[in-house]
Coordinates of C-alpha atoms and ligand atoms in Angstrom, one line a residue:
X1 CA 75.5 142.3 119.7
X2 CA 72.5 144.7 118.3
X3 CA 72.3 145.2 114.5
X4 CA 73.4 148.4 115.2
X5 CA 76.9 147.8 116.9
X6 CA 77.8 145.2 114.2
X7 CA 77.5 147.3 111.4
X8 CA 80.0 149.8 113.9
X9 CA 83.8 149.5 114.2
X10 CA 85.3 148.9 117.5
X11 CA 86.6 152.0 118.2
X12 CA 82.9 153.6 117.6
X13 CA 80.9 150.8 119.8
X14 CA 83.7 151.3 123.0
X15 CA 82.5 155.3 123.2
X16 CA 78.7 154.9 122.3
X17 CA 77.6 150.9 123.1
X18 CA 76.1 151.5 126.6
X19 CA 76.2 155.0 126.4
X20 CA 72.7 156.6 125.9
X21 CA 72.3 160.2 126.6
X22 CA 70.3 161.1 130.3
X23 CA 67.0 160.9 129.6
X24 CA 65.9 163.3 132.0
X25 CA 68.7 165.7 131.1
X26 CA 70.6 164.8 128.4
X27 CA 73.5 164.0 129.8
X28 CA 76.1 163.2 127.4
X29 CA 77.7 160.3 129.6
X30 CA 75.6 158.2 131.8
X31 CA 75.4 159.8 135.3
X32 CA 76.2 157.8 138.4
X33 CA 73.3 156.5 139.5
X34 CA 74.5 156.5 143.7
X35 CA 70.9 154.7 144.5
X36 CA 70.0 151.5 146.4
X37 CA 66.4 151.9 145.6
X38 CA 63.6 153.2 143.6
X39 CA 60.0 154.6 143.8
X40 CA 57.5 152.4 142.5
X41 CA 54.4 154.1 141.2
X42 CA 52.3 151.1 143.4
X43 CA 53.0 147.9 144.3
X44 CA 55.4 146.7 141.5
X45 CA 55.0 149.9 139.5
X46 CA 58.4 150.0 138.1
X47 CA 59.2 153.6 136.3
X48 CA 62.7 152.7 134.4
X49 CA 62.4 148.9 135.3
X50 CA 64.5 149.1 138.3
X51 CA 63.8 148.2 141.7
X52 CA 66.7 147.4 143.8
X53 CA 70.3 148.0 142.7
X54 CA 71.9 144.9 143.5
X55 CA 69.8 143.5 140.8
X56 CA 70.3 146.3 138.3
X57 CA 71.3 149.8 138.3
X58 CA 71.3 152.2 135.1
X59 CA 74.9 152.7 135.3
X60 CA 76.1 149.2 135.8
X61 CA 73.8 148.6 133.1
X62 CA 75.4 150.9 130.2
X63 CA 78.6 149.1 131.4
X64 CA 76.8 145.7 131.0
X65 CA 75.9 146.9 127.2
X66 CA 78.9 148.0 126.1
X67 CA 80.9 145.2 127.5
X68 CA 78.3 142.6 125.5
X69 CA 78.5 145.0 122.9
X70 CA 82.5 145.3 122.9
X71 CA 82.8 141.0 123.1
X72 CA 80.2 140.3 120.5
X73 CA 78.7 138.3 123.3
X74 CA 74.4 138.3 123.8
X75 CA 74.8 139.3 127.6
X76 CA 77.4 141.2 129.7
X77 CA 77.4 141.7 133.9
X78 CA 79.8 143.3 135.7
X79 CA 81.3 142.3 139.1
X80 CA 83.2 144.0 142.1
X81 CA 86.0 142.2 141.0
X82 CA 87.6 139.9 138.7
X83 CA 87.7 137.2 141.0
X84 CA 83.7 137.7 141.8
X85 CA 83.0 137.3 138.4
X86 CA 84.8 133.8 138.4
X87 CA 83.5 133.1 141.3
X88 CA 79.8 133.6 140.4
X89 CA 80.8 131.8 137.0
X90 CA 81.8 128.4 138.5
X91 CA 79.0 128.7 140.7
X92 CA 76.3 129.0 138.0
X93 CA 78.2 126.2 135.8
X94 CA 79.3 123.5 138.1
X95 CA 77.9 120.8 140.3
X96 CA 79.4 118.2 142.9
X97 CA 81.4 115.5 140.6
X98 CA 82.2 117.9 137.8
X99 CA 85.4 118.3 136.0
X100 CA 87.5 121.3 134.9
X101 CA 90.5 121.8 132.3
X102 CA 92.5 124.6 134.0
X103 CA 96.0 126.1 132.2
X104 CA 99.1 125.4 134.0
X105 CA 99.7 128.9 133.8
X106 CA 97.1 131.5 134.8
X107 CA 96.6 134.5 137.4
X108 CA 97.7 133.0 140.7
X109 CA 94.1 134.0 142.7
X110 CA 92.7 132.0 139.5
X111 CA 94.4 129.1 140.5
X112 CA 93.7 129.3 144.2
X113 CA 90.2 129.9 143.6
X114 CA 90.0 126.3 142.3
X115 CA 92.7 124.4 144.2
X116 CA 91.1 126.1 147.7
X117 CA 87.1 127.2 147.3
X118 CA 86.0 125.2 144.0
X119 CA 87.3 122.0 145.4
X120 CA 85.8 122.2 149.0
X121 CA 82.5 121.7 146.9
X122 CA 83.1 118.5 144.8
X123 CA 84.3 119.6 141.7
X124 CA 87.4 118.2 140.3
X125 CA 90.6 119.8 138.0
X126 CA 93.0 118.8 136.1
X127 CA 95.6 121.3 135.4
X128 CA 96.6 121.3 131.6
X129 CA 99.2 123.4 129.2
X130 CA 96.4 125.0 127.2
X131 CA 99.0 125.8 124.5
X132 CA 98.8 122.0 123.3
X133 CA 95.8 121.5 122.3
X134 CA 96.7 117.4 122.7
X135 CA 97.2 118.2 126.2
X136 CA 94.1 119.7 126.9
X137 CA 91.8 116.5 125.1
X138 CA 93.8 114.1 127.4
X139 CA 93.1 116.6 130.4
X140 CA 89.7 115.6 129.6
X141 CA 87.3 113.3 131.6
X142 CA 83.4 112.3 130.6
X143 CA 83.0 115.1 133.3
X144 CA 84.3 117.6 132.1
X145 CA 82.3 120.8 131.8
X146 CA 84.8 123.4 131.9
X147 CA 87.6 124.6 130.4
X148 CA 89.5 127.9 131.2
X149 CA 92.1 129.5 129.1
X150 CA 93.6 132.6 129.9
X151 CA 95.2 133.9 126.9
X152 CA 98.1 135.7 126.7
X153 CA 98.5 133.8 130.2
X154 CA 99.6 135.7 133.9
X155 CA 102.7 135.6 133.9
X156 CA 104.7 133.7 131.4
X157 CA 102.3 135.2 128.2
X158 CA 101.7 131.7 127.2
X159 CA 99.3 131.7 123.8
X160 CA 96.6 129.3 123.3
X161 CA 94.9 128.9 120.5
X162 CA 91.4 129.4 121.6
X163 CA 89.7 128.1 117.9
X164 CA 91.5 124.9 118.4
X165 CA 90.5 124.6 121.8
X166 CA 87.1 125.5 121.2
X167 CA 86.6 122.7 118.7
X168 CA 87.7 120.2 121.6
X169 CA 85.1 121.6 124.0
X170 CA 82.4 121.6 121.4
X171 CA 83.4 118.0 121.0
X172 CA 83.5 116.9 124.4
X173 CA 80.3 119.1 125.5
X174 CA 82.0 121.2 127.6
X175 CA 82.1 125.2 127.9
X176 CA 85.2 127.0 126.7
X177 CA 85.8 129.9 129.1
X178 CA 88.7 132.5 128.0
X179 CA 89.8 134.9 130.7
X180 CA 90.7 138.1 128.2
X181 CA 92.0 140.2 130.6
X182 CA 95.6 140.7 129.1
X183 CA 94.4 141.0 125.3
X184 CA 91.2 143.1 125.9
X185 CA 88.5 143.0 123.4
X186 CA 90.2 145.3 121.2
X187 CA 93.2 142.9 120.7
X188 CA 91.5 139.6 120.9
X189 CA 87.5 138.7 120.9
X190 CA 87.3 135.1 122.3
X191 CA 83.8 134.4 121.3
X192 CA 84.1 135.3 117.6
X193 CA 86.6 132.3 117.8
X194 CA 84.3 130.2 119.2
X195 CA 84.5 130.8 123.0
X196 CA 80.9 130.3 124.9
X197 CA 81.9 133.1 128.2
X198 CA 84.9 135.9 128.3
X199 CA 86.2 136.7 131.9
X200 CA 87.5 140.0 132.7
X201 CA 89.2 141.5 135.8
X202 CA 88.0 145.0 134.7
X203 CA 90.6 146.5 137.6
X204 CA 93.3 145.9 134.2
X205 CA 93.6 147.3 130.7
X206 CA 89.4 148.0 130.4
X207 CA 89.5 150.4 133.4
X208 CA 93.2 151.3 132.6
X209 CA 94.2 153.8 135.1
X210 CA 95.1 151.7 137.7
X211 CA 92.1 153.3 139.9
X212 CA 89.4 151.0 140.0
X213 CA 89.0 147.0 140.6
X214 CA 86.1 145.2 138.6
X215 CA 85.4 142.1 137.1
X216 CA 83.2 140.8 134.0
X217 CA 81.6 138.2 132.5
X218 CA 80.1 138.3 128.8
X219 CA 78.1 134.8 127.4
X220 CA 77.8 134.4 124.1
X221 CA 74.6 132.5 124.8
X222 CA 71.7 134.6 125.8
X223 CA 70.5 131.5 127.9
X224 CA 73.8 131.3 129.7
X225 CA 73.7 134.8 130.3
X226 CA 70.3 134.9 131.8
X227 CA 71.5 131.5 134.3
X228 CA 74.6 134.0 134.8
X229 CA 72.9 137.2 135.3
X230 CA 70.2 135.0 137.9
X231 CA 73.5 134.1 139.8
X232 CA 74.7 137.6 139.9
X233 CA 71.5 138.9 141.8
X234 CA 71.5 136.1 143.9
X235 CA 74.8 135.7 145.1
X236 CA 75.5 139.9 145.0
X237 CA 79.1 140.8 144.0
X238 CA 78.0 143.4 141.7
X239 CA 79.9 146.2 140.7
X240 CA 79.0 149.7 142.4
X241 CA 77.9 152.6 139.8
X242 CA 80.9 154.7 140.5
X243 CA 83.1 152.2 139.5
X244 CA 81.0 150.9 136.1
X245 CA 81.4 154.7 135.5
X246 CA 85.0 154.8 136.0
X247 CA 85.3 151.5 133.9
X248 CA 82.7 152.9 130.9
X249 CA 85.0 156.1 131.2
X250 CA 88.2 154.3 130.6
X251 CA 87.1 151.4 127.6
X252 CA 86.2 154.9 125.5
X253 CA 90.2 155.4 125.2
X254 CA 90.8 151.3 125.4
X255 CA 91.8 151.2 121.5
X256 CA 94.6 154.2 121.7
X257 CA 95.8 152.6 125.0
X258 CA 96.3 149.0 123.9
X259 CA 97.9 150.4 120.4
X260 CA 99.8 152.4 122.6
X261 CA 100.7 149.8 124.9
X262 CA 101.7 147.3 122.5
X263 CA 103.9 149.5 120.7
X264 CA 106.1 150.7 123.9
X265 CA 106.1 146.5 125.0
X266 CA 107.3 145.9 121.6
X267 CA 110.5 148.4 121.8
X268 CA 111.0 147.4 125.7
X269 CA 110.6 143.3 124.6
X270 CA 113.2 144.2 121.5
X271 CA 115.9 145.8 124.1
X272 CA 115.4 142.8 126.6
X273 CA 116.3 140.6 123.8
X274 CA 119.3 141.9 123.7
X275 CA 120.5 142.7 127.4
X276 CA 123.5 140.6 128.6
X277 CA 121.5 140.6 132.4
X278 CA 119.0 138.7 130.4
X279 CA 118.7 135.5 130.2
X280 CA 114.9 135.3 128.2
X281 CA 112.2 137.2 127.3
X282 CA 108.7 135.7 126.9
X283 CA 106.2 138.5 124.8
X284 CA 104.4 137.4 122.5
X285 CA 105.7 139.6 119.6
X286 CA 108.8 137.9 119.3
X287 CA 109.2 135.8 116.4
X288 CA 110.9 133.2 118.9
X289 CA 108.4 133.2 121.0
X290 CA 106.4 129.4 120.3
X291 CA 102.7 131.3 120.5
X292 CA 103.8 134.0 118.3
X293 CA 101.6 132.6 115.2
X294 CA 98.7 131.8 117.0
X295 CA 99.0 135.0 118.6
X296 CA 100.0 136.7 115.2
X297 CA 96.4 135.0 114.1
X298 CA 94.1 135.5 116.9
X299 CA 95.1 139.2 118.1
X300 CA 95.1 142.4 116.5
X301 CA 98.7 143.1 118.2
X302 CA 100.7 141.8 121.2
X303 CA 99.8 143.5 124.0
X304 CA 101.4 145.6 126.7
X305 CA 102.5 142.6 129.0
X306 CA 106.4 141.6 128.9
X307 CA 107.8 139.0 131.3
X308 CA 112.1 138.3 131.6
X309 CA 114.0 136.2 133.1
X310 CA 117.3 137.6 135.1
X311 CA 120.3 136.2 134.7
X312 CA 121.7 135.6 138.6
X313 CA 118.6 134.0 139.5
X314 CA 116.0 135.1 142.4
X315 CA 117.9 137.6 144.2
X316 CA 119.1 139.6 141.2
X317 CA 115.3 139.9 139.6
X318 CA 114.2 141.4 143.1
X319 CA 117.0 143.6 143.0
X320 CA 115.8 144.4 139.5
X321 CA 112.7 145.5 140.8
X322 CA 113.5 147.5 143.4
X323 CA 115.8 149.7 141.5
X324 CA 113.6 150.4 138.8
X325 CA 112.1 154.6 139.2
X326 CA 109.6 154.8 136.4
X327 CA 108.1 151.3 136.8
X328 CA 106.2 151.4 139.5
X329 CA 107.1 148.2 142.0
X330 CA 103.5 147.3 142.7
X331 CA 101.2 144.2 141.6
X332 CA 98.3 144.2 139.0
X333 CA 99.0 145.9 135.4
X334 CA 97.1 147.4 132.2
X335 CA 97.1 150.8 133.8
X336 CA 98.6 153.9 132.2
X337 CA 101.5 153.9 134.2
X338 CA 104.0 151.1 133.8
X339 CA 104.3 148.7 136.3
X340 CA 106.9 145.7 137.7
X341 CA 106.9 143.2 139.8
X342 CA 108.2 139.6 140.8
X343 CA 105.0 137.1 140.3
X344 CA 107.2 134.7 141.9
X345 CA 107.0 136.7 145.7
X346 CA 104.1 138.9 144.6
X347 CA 100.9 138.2 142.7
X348 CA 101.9 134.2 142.4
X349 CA 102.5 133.7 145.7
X350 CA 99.4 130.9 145.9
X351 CA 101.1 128.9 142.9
X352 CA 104.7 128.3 145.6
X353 CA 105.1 124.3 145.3
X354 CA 101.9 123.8 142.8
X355 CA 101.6 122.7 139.3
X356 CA 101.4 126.7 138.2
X357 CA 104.7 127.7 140.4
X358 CA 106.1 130.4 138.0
X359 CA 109.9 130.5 137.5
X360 CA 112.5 132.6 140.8
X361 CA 114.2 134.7 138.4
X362 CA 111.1 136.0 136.6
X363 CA 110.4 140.1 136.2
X364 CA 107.1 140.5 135.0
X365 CA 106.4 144.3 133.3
X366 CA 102.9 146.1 133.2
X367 CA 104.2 148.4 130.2
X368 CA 102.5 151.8 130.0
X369 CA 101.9 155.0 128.0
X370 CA 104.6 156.9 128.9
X371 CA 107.5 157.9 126.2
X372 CA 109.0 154.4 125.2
X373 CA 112.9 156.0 125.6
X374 CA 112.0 157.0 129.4
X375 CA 110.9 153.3 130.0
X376 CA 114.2 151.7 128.2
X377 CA 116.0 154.4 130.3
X378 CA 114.7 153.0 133.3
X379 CA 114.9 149.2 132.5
X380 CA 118.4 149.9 131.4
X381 CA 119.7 151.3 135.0
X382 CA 117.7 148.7 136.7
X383 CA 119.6 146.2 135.0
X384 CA 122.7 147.6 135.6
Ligands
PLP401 N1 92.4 137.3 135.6 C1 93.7 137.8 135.4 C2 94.4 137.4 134.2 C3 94.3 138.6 136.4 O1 95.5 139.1 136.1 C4 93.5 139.0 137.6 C5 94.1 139.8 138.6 O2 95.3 140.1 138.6 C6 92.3 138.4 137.7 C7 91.7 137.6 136.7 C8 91.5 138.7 139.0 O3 90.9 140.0 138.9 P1 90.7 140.9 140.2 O4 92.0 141.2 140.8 O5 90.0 142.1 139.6 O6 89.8 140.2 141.1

């Protein structure tokens, strides 16, 4: 982060970092740059220092800034998806006979990147609970290079504590990688905890309205980030300059979204708690829940994710589901609109029969801006 931006609170650096007026025309918001390529003033005569989009264009790069910016990290890049940021990140890490930590709970395509792609190439996992940090040094082999913690975790909103965990990877030479994509930097910043690269499906809470899918990845090395940002160009899953606009466009409103957010999953997680159709609610918030002081420590509030469990098992939280109006049935989350759906047939489908399978009876809830009393309204008759 620039001198500038740390003297800057967070709510400043998310509407400015990146965001340079138009040169040419003073444009108050970066313009989409809808370009390929660019005249060169002779052979290698680079005007603005772009050539070729795929390796940088001005609009993915006022993203790239104010996601570096926004993490505290020395380098940010910006993917067509969350999953092609991950993707490119193992690549640029990892070599045959390496060894990864991975949580044993964690987005589902997360999972299945490594159980299905990762391992075709050599590389070896261990699946570990994250939240014990014991766990996750006996996880640990002299080959370890890796290891991913995604916290609040997709779908059960498991806590880890990414300090204590960092102190084991520091120890054991490895890289700490925190997928942030439930927190946002607003909530949580992995690196200023010691984390070495944040992961970001950018299709969540940073683009936030549910109309644009993106992924990120921000080092807190610049070294790393240039082997990272050398990956990106070569391997190409960059992120097109309409949607870095639509994703710079919603992290200006990120901090009144998330406040907004947590607030509304705070009064829904309070009325679950008390529902006789419920048998558990896991959010963060709760005094009960076992991550709620490390979370209590490590974020700025709890988020806008709430996962329950049904009483009358698998059929009755499908049947949940599909009578709930105002939630939207309908996978991913963090948009302004709330959202349900049942990770166990929907987005965790990959985890069936694996170490990651999430509970039958589990609702998972994407909770939005709307007026909290509609949403408890809704959740209420769903429940029946
Ligand atoms: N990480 C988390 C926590 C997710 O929830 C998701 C998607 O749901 C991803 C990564 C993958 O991101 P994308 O769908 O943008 O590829």
């Amino acid at each position: 982060m620039s001198d500038q931006h740390s003297l800057q609170s967070f709510e400043t650096i998310a509407i400015h970092a990146g965001n340079t007026a138009d040169p040419l025309t003073g444009a108050v918001v970066p313009p989409i740059y809808q370009v390929s390529t660019y005249k060169q003033d002779g052979v290698g005569g680079l005007r603005g220092g772009y050539e070729y989009s795929r390796s940088a264009n001005p609009t993915r790069t006022a993203l790239e800034e104010n996601l570096a910016a926004l993490e505290g990290g020395r380098r940010g890049l910006a993917f067509a998806s969350g999953l092609a940021a991950e993707d490119c990140l193992l690549r640029t890490l990892l070599e045959p006979g390496d060894h990864v930590v991975i949580p044993n709970d964690a987005y589902g395509g997360t999972f299945r990147l490594f159980a299905k792609v990762v391992s075709r190439w050599g590389v070896e996992w261990s699946v570990a609970n994250t939240s014990d940090p014991a766990a996750v040094r006996a996880a640990l082999t002299p080959k370890t290079k890796v290891i991913w913690v995604e916290t609040p975790s997709n779908p059960l909103l498991g806590i880890t504590d990414v300090a204590a965990v960092a102190d084991i990877a520091r120890g054991a030479g490895a890289r700490l990688v925190v997928d942030n994509t439930f927190a946002s930097p607003y909530l949580q910043q992995p690196i200023s905890l010691g984390a070495d690269i944040v992961v970001h499906s950018l299709t969540k809470y940073m683009g936030g309205h549910s109309d644009v899918v993106g992924g990120a990845l921000i080092a807190a090395d610049a070294t790393v980030g240039e082997e990272l940002a050398y990956h990106q160009n070569a391997m190409g899953a960059v992120a097109g300059p309409f949607d870095a606009w639509l994703v710079l466009r919603g992290i200006k409103t990120l901090p009144v979204r998330m406040d907004r957010h947590s607030a509304n999953a705070a009064r829904v997680a309070e009325m679950l708690t008390s529902h006789p159709k419920v048998t558990q609610v896991l959010y963060p918030g709760l005094p009960e829940h076992p991550g709620h002081e490390t979370a209590a420590k490590q974020m700025k509030a709890f988020g806008g994710m709430v996962s329950f469990r049904v009483a009358g098992g698998e059929e009755a939280a499908v049947e949940v589901c599909n009578r709930a109006k105002l939630f939207t049935l309908g996978e991913s989350l963090g948009g302004v609109e709330s959202l349900i759906e049942h990770p166990g047939r929907m987005t965790h489908a990959s985890v069936a029969g694996s170490a990651l399978e999430v509970p039958a009876d589990l609702v998972r809830l994407s909770v939005g801006i709307e007026a909290a009393d509609d949403l408890l309204a809704d959740l209420q008759q769903a429940l029946g």
